Amino acid sequence: MGGAGGRIRVVKGDITTLAVDAIVNAANESLLGGGGVDGAIHRAAGPGLLAECRGLYGCETGSAKATAGYRLPARWVFHAVGPVWAGGGRGEPGLLASCYRSCLALARDAGARSVAFPAISTGVYGYPIEAAAGIAVREVQGFLGTFPVPETVVFCCFSDRDREIYETLLEKTDAP
Ligand code: ADP
């Protein structure tokens, strides 16, 4: 349960397996692949994804670009570049919020009815999960409160701890 009239779900698992219209990648500025969820998405999607990414010429931190999903169940991948955590004084919260808004706008404009997010920036990029999840929940709730598409958003967590953090936040912010 939880949030924006039941339009937000939390799952634990591998985002590459989700049958949603779009999944979000936690990419880096090159968009040419990396470790973590980025590596998993490129492995699962196959070489067509990297070929399309080469033609995008990178992406600025705080923004996102769309590609097809190739061998993934998802039709689209939104490649978001989150900030590297540097203590919080270098605009990281605003840049992370901007990633979520950029992906949600891509979903809206493409007509993606369901979109799944990983916990952007909270792996190798070091963003503290509680703070990052708070931004993710706030931005998604704000967007869903304003726009009808996407209809549903999935927070795809890679650990039980992360899942509990999202669930707790959504319970707190649930409308009575
Ligand atoms: P970043 O560089 O933005 O920190 P990472 O890929 O290192 O990106 O980590 C982002 C989050 O994605 C972390 O919570 C990590 O545990 C999670 N993650 C890694 N692989 C997967 C996957 N296959 N599905 C969903 N989440 C994943």
Coordinates of N, CA and C and ligand atoms in Angstrom, one line a residue:
M1 N 0.9 -1.2 0.0 CA 0.0 0.0 0.0 C 0.9 1.2 0.0
G2 N 0.3 2.3 -0.1 CA 1.0 3.5 0.3 C 1.1 4.6 -0.8
G3 N 0.6 5.7 -0.5 CA 1.0 6.9 -1.3 C 0.2 7.1 -2.5
A4 N -0.1 8.4 -2.7 CA -0.7 8.9 -4.0 C -1.8 8.0 -4.4
G5 N -2.7 7.6 -3.5 CA -3.9 6.8 -3.8 C -3.6 5.5 -4.4
G6 N -2.6 4.8 -3.8 CA -2.2 3.4 -4.2 C -1.5 3.4 -5.5
R7 N -1.0 4.5 -6.0 CA -0.2 4.5 -7.3 C 1.2 4.2 -7.1
I8 N 1.7 4.0 -5.8 CA 3.1 3.8 -5.6 C 3.2 2.4 -4.9
R9 N 4.2 1.6 -5.4 CA 4.5 0.3 -4.9 C 5.9 0.2 -4.5
V10 N 6.3 -0.6 -3.6 CA 7.6 -0.9 -3.2 C 7.9 -2.4 -3.4
V11 N 8.9 -2.7 -4.1 CA 9.3 -4.1 -4.3 C 10.8 -4.3 -4.0
K12 N 11.1 -5.5 -3.6 CA 12.5 -5.8 -3.5 C 12.9 -6.8 -4.6
G13 N 13.9 -6.5 -5.3 CA 14.3 -7.4 -6.4 C 15.2 -6.7 -7.5
D14 N 15.3 -7.5 -8.6 CA 16.2 -7.0 -9.7 C 15.3 -6.2 -10.7
I15 N 15.7 -5.0 -10.8 CA 14.8 -4.1 -11.7 C 14.7 -4.6 -13.1
T16 N 15.7 -5.3 -13.6 CA 15.8 -5.8 -15.0 C 14.7 -6.8 -15.3
T17 N 14.1 -7.4 -14.2 CA 13.1 -8.4 -14.4 C 11.6 -7.8 -14.4
L18 N 11.5 -6.6 -14.1 CA 10.2 -6.0 -13.9 C 9.4 -5.8 -15.2
A19 N 8.2 -6.2 -15.2 CA 7.3 -6.0 -16.4 C 6.6 -4.7 -16.2
V20 N 7.3 -3.6 -16.4 CA 6.7 -2.3 -16.4 C 7.0 -1.6 -17.7
D21 N 6.4 -0.5 -18.0 CA 6.6 0.1 -19.3 C 8.0 0.7 -19.4
A22 N 8.5 1.2 -18.3 CA 9.9 1.8 -18.3 C 10.6 1.5 -17.0
I23 N 11.9 1.3 -17.1 CA 12.7 1.2 -15.9 C 13.7 2.3 -16.0
V24 N 14.1 2.8 -14.8 CA 15.1 3.9 -14.7 C 16.5 3.2 -14.4
N25 N 17.5 3.7 -15.1 CA 18.8 3.3 -14.9 C 19.6 4.4 -14.1
A26 N 20.4 4.0 -13.1 CA 21.2 4.9 -12.4 C 22.6 4.9 -13.1
A27 N 22.6 5.8 -14.1 CA 23.7 5.8 -15.1 C 24.8 6.8 -14.6
N28 N 25.9 6.9 -15.4 CA 26.9 8.0 -15.2 C 26.8 8.9 -16.4
E29 N 27.6 10.0 -16.3 CA 27.5 11.0 -17.4 C 27.8 10.5 -18.7
S30 N 28.6 9.5 -18.8 CA 29.0 9.0 -20.2 C 27.9 8.2 -20.8
L31 N 27.0 7.7 -20.1 CA 25.9 6.8 -20.5 C 26.5 5.5 -21.2
L32 N 27.7 5.2 -21.0 CA 28.3 4.1 -21.7 C 28.5 2.9 -20.8
G33 N 27.7 2.8 -19.7 CA 27.7 1.6 -18.9 C 28.6 1.8 -17.7
G34 N 28.3 0.9 -16.7 CA 29.1 1.0 -15.5 C 28.8 -0.2 -14.6
G35 N 29.0 -0.1 -13.3 CA 28.7 -1.2 -12.4 C 27.3 -1.1 -11.9
G36 N 27.0 -1.9 -10.9 CA 25.7 -1.8 -10.2 C 24.5 -2.1 -11.1
V37 N 23.5 -1.3 -10.9 CA 22.3 -1.5 -11.6 C 22.5 -1.2 -13.1
D38 N 23.4 -0.3 -13.4 CA 23.7 0.1 -14.8 C 24.3 -1.2 -15.5
G39 N 25.2 -1.8 -14.9 CA 25.8 -3.1 -15.5 C 24.7 -4.1 -15.7
A40 N 23.9 -4.3 -14.7 CA 22.8 -5.3 -14.8 C 21.9 -5.0 -15.9
I41 N 21.5 -3.7 -16.1 CA 20.6 -3.3 -17.2 C 21.2 -3.6 -18.5
H42 N 22.5 -3.2 -18.7 CA 23.1 -3.4 -20.0 C 23.3 -4.9 -20.3
R43 N 23.6 -5.7 -19.3 CA 23.7 -7.2 -19.5 C 22.4 -7.7 -19.9
A44 N 21.3 -7.3 -19.3 CA 20.0 -7.9 -19.6 C 19.4 -7.4 -20.9
A45 N 19.7 -6.1 -21.2 CA 19.1 -5.6 -22.4 C 19.8 -6.0 -23.7
G46 N 21.1 -6.3 -23.6 CA 21.9 -6.7 -24.7 C 22.6 -5.6 -25.4
P47 N 23.4 -5.8 -26.4 CA 24.3 -4.8 -27.0 C 23.6 -3.7 -27.7
G48 N 22.3 -3.9 -28.1 CA 21.6 -2.8 -28.8 C 21.5 -1.6 -27.9
L49 N 21.4 -1.8 -26.6 CA 21.3 -0.7 -25.6 C 22.5 0.2 -25.7
L50 N 23.7 -0.4 -25.6 CA 24.9 0.4 -25.6 C 25.1 1.1 -26.9
A51 N 24.7 0.5 -28.0 CA 24.8 1.1 -29.3 C 23.9 2.4 -29.3
E52 N 22.7 2.3 -28.8 CA 21.8 3.5 -28.8 C 22.4 4.6 -27.8
C53 N 22.9 4.1 -26.7 CA 23.5 5.1 -25.7 C 24.7 5.8 -26.3
R54 N 25.4 5.2 -27.2 CA 26.6 5.9 -27.8 C 26.1 7.1 -28.6
G55 N 24.9 7.0 -29.2 CA 24.4 8.1 -30.0 C 23.8 9.2 -29.2
L56 N 23.8 9.1 -27.8 CA 23.2 10.1 -27.0 C 24.2 11.2 -26.5
Y57 N 25.5 10.8 -26.6 CA 26.6 11.7 -26.2 C 26.5 12.2 -24.8
G58 N 26.2 11.3 -23.9 CA 26.2 11.5 -22.5 C 25.0 12.3 -22.0
C59 N 25.0 12.6 -20.7 CA 23.9 13.2 -20.1 C 24.4 13.9 -18.8
E60 N 23.9 15.1 -18.6 CA 24.3 15.9 -17.4 C 23.8 15.3 -16.1
T61 N 24.5 15.5 -15.1 CA 24.0 15.1 -13.7 C 22.8 15.9 -13.4
G62 N 21.8 15.2 -12.9 CA 20.5 15.8 -12.6 C 19.5 15.6 -13.7
S63 N 19.9 15.1 -14.9 CA 19.0 14.9 -16.0 C 18.9 13.4 -16.4
A64 N 18.1 13.2 -17.4 CA 17.8 11.8 -17.9 C 17.5 11.8 -19.4
K65 N 17.9 10.7 -20.0 CA 17.6 10.5 -21.4 C 17.0 9.1 -21.6
A66 N 16.1 9.0 -22.6 CA 15.4 7.7 -22.8 C 16.0 6.9 -24.0
T67 N 16.0 5.6 -23.8 CA 16.2 4.7 -24.9 C 15.2 3.6 -24.9
A68 N 15.2 2.7 -26.0 CA 14.4 1.5 -26.0 C 14.9 0.5 -24.9
G69 N 14.2 -0.5 -24.7 CA 14.5 -1.5 -23.7 C 15.2 -2.7 -24.2
Y70 N 15.2 -2.9 -25.5 CA 15.8 -4.1 -26.2 C 15.3 -5.4 -25.6
R71 N 16.2 -6.2 -25.0 CA 15.7 -7.5 -24.5 C 15.1 -7.5 -23.2
L72 N 14.9 -6.3 -22.6 CA 14.3 -6.2 -21.3 C 12.7 -6.3 -21.5
P73 N 12.0 -6.7 -20.4 CA 10.6 -6.7 -20.5 C 10.1 -5.2 -20.7
A74 N 10.8 -4.3 -20.1 CA 10.4 -2.9 -20.2 C 10.6 -2.4 -21.6
R75 N 9.7 -1.5 -22.1 CA 9.8 -0.9 -23.4 C 10.8 0.2 -23.5
W76 N 11.0 0.9 -22.4 CA 11.9 2.0 -22.3 C 12.9 1.9 -21.1
V77 N 14.1 2.5 -21.3 CA 15.0 2.7 -20.2 C 15.2 4.2 -20.1
F78 N 15.0 4.8 -18.9 CA 15.3 6.2 -18.7 C 16.6 6.2 -18.0
H79 N 17.7 6.8 -18.6 CA 19.0 6.8 -18.0 C 19.2 8.1 -17.2
A80 N 19.1 8.0 -15.9 CA 19.2 9.2 -15.1 C 20.6 9.2 -14.5
V81 N 21.2 10.4 -14.4 CA 22.5 10.6 -13.8 C 22.4 11.3 -12.5
G82 N 22.5 10.5 -11.4 CA 22.4 11.1 -10.1 C 23.7 11.7 -9.7
P83 N 23.7 12.5 -8.6 CA 24.9 13.2 -8.1 C 25.7 12.2 -7.3
V84 N 27.0 12.4 -7.3 CA 27.9 11.8 -6.4 C 27.8 12.5 -5.1
W85 N 27.6 11.7 -4.0 CA 27.5 12.3 -2.7 C 28.8 12.9 -2.3
A86 N 28.8 14.2 -1.9 CA 30.0 14.9 -1.5 C 29.8 15.6 -0.2
G87 N 28.9 15.0 0.7 CA 28.6 15.6 2.0 C 27.3 16.4 2.0
G88 N 26.7 16.7 0.9 CA 25.4 17.4 0.8 C 25.4 18.8 0.5
G89 N 26.6 19.4 0.5 CA 26.8 20.8 0.3 C 27.0 21.3 -1.1
R90 N 27.0 20.3 -2.0 CA 27.3 20.6 -3.5 C 26.1 20.5 -4.3
G91 N 24.9 20.7 -3.8 CA 23.7 20.7 -4.6 C 23.1 19.3 -4.8
E92 N 23.6 18.3 -4.0 CA 23.2 17.0 -4.3 C 21.7 16.8 -4.2
P93 N 21.0 17.3 -3.1 CA 19.6 17.1 -3.0 C 18.8 17.6 -4.2
G94 N 19.2 18.8 -4.7 CA 18.5 19.4 -5.8 C 18.7 18.6 -7.1
L95 N 19.9 18.1 -7.3 CA 20.3 17.3 -8.4 C 19.6 15.9 -8.4
L96 N 19.5 15.3 -7.2 CA 18.8 14.0 -7.1 C 17.3 14.2 -7.4
A97 N 16.7 15.3 -6.9 CA 15.3 15.6 -7.1 C 15.0 15.8 -8.6
S98 N 16.0 16.5 -9.2 CA 15.8 16.8 -10.7 C 15.9 15.5 -11.5
C99 N 16.7 14.5 -11.1 CA 16.7 13.2 -11.7 C 15.3 12.6 -11.7
Y100 N 14.7 12.5 -10.6 CA 13.3 11.9 -10.5 C 12.3 12.7 -11.3
R101 N 12.4 14.0 -11.3 CA 11.4 14.8 -12.1 C 11.7 14.6 -13.6
S102 N 12.9 14.5 -14.0 CA 13.3 14.3 -15.4 C 12.7 13.0 -15.9
C103 N 12.9 11.9 -15.1 CA 12.4 10.6 -15.5 C 10.9 10.6 -15.5
L104 N 10.2 11.2 -14.6 CA 8.8 11.2 -14.5 C 8.2 12.0 -15.7
A105 N 8.9 13.1 -16.1 CA 8.5 13.8 -17.3 C 8.7 13.0 -18.6
L106 N 9.8 12.2 -18.6 CA 10.0 11.3 -19.8 C 8.8 10.3 -19.9
A107 N 8.5 9.8 -18.7 CA 7.4 8.8 -18.7 C 6.1 9.4 -19.1
R108 N 5.8 10.6 -18.6 CA 4.5 11.3 -19.0 C 4.5 11.6 -20.5
D109 N 5.6 12.1 -21.0 CA 5.7 12.5 -22.4 C 5.7 11.3 -23.4
A110 N 6.2 10.1 -22.9 CA 6.2 8.9 -23.7 C 4.9 8.1 -23.6
G111 N 4.1 8.5 -22.6 CA 2.9 7.7 -22.3 C 3.2 6.4 -21.5
A112 N 4.3 6.4 -20.8 CA 4.6 5.2 -20.0 C 3.7 5.1 -18.8
R113 N 2.9 4.1 -18.7 CA 1.9 4.0 -17.6 C 2.5 3.6 -16.3
S114 N 3.6 2.8 -16.4 CA 4.2 2.3 -15.2 C 5.7 2.5 -15.3
V115 N 6.4 2.9 -14.3 CA 7.8 3.2 -14.3 C 8.4 2.7 -13.0
A116 N 9.5 2.1 -13.0 CA 10.2 1.6 -11.9 C 11.6 2.3 -11.7
F117 N 11.8 2.7 -10.4 CA 13.1 3.4 -10.1 C 13.9 2.5 -9.2
P118 N 15.2 2.5 -9.4 CA 16.2 2.0 -8.4 C 16.4 3.2 -7.5
A119 N 17.2 2.9 -6.4 CA 17.6 4.0 -5.5 C 18.8 4.7 -6.0
I120 N 18.5 5.7 -6.9 CA 19.5 6.4 -7.6 C 20.5 7.0 -6.7
S121 N 21.8 6.9 -7.0 CA 22.9 7.5 -6.3 C 23.3 6.8 -5.0
T122 N 22.5 5.8 -4.5 CA 22.8 5.3 -3.2 C 23.7 4.1 -3.2
G123 N 24.3 3.7 -4.3 CA 25.2 2.6 -4.4 C 26.6 3.2 -4.4
V124 N 27.3 3.0 -5.5 CA 28.7 3.5 -5.7 C 28.7 5.1 -5.4
Y125 N 27.7 5.8 -5.8 CA 27.7 7.3 -5.6 C 27.5 7.7 -4.2
G126 N 27.2 6.8 -3.3 CA 27.3 7.1 -1.8 C 26.3 8.0 -1.2
Y127 N 25.2 8.2 -1.8 CA 24.1 9.1 -1.3 C 23.5 8.3 -0.1
P128 N 23.4 8.9 1.1 CA 22.7 8.1 2.2 C 21.3 7.8 1.8
I129 N 20.9 6.5 2.1 CA 19.7 6.0 1.6 C 18.5 6.7 2.2
E130 N 18.5 7.0 3.5 CA 17.3 7.6 4.1 C 17.0 9.0 3.4
A131 N 18.0 9.8 3.2 CA 17.8 11.1 2.6 C 17.4 10.9 1.1
A132 N 18.1 10.0 0.4 CA 17.7 9.8 -1.0 C 16.3 9.3 -1.2
A133 N 15.9 8.4 -0.3 CA 14.6 7.8 -0.4 C 13.5 8.9 -0.1
G134 N 13.8 9.8 0.8 CA 12.9 10.9 1.2 C 12.7 11.8 0.0
I135 N 13.8 12.1 -0.8 CA 13.6 12.9 -2.0 C 12.8 12.2 -3.0
A136 N 13.1 10.9 -3.2 CA 12.4 10.1 -4.2 C 10.9 10.1 -4.0
V137 N 10.6 9.8 -2.7 CA 9.1 9.7 -2.4 C 8.5 11.1 -2.5
R138 N 9.1 12.1 -2.1 CA 8.5 13.5 -2.2 C 8.3 13.8 -3.7
E139 N 9.3 13.6 -4.5 CA 9.2 14.0 -5.9 C 8.1 13.2 -6.6
V140 N 8.1 11.9 -6.4 CA 7.1 11.0 -7.0 C 5.7 11.4 -6.6
Q141 N 5.5 11.6 -5.3 CA 4.2 12.0 -4.8 C 3.7 13.3 -5.4
G142 N 4.7 14.2 -5.5 CA 4.3 15.5 -6.1 C 3.9 15.4 -7.5
F143 N 4.7 14.6 -8.3 CA 4.4 14.5 -9.7 C 3.0 13.7 -9.9
L144 N 2.8 12.6 -9.2 CA 1.6 11.9 -9.4 C 0.4 12.7 -8.9
G145 N 0.6 13.6 -8.0 CA -0.5 14.5 -7.6 C -0.8 15.5 -8.6
T146 N 0.1 15.7 -9.6 CA -0.1 16.7 -10.6 C -0.5 16.2 -12.0
F147 N 0.0 15.0 -12.3 CA -0.2 14.4 -13.6 C -0.8 13.0 -13.5
P148 N -1.6 12.6 -14.5 CA -2.2 11.3 -14.5 C -1.3 10.2 -15.0
V149 N -0.3 10.6 -15.7 CA 0.7 9.6 -16.3 C 2.1 10.0 -15.8
P150 N 2.9 9.1 -15.3 CA 2.6 7.6 -15.2 C 1.5 7.4 -14.2
E151 N 0.8 6.2 -14.4 CA -0.3 5.9 -13.4 C 0.3 5.3 -12.2
T152 N 1.3 4.4 -12.3 CA 2.0 3.8 -11.2 C 3.5 3.9 -11.2
V153 N 4.0 4.0 -10.0 CA 5.5 4.1 -9.9 C 5.9 3.0 -8.9
V154 N 6.9 2.3 -9.3 CA 7.5 1.2 -8.4 C 8.9 1.6 -7.9
F155 N 9.1 1.6 -6.6 CA 10.4 1.7 -6.1 C 11.0 0.3 -5.9
C156 N 12.0 0.1 -6.7 CA 12.6 -1.3 -6.8 C 13.9 -1.3 -5.9
C157 N 13.8 -1.9 -4.7 CA 14.9 -1.9 -3.8 C 15.7 -3.2 -3.9
F158 N 17.0 -3.0 -3.6 CA 17.8 -4.2 -3.8 C 18.2 -4.9 -2.4
S159 N 17.6 -4.3 -1.3 CA 17.8 -5.0 0.0 C 16.6 -4.8 0.8
D160 N 16.5 -5.7 1.8 CA 15.3 -5.5 2.7 C 15.4 -4.2 3.5
R161 N 16.6 -3.8 3.8 CA 16.7 -2.5 4.6 C 16.2 -1.4 3.7
D162 N 16.6 -1.3 2.5 CA 16.1 -0.2 1.6 C 14.6 -0.3 1.5
R163 N 14.1 -1.5 1.3 CA 12.6 -1.6 1.2 C 11.9 -1.1 2.4
E164 N 12.4 -1.4 3.6 CA 11.8 -1.0 4.8 C 11.8 0.6 4.9
I165 N 12.9 1.2 4.5 CA 13.0 2.6 4.5 C 12.0 3.3 3.7
Y166 N 11.8 2.8 2.5 CA 10.7 3.3 1.6 C 9.3 3.1 2.2
E167 N 9.1 1.9 2.7 CA 7.8 1.6 3.2 C 7.4 2.5 4.4
T168 N 8.4 2.7 5.2 CA 8.2 3.6 6.4 C 7.9 5.0 5.9
L169 N 8.6 5.5 5.0 CA 8.4 6.9 4.5 C 7.0 7.0 3.9
L170 N 6.6 6.0 3.1 CA 5.3 6.0 2.5 C 4.1 5.9 3.5
E171 N 4.4 5.1 4.5 CA 3.3 5.1 5.6 C 3.2 6.4 6.2
K172 N 4.3 7.1 6.5 CA 4.2 8.4 7.1 C 3.5 9.5 6.3
T173 N 3.7 9.4 5.0 CA 3.2 10.4 4.1 C 1.9 10.1 3.6
D174 N 1.4 8.9 3.9 CA 0.0 8.5 3.3 C -1.0 9.5 3.8
A175 N -1.9 9.8 2.9 CA -3.1 10.6 3.3 C -4.0 9.8 4.1
P176 N -4.6 10.4 5.2 CA -5.5 9.6 6.1 C -6.7 9.1 5.4
Ligands
ADP1 P1 24.8 4.8 -8.2 O1 26.2 4.9 -9.0 O2 23.8 5.8 -8.8 O3 25.0 4.9 -6.8 P2 24.5 1.9 -8.1 O4 24.1 1.0 -9.3 O5 25.8 1.7 -7.6 O6 24.2 3.4 -8.7 O7 23.4 1.8 -7.0 C1 22.1 2.3 -7.0 C2 21.2 1.3 -6.3 O8 20.8 0.3 -7.2 C3 21.7 0.7 -5.0 O9 20.7 0.7 -4.1 C4 22.0 -0.7 -5.5 O10 22.0 -1.7 -4.4 C5 20.9 -0.9 -6.5 N1 21.0 -2.0 -7.5 C6 22.1 -2.7 -7.9 N2 21.7 -3.6 -8.8 C7 20.4 -3.5 -8.9 C8 19.4 -4.3 -9.7 N3 19.7 -5.2 -10.6 N4 18.1 -3.9 -9.5 C9 17.7 -2.9 -8.7 N5 18.6 -2.2 -8.0 C10 19.9 -2.5 -8.1

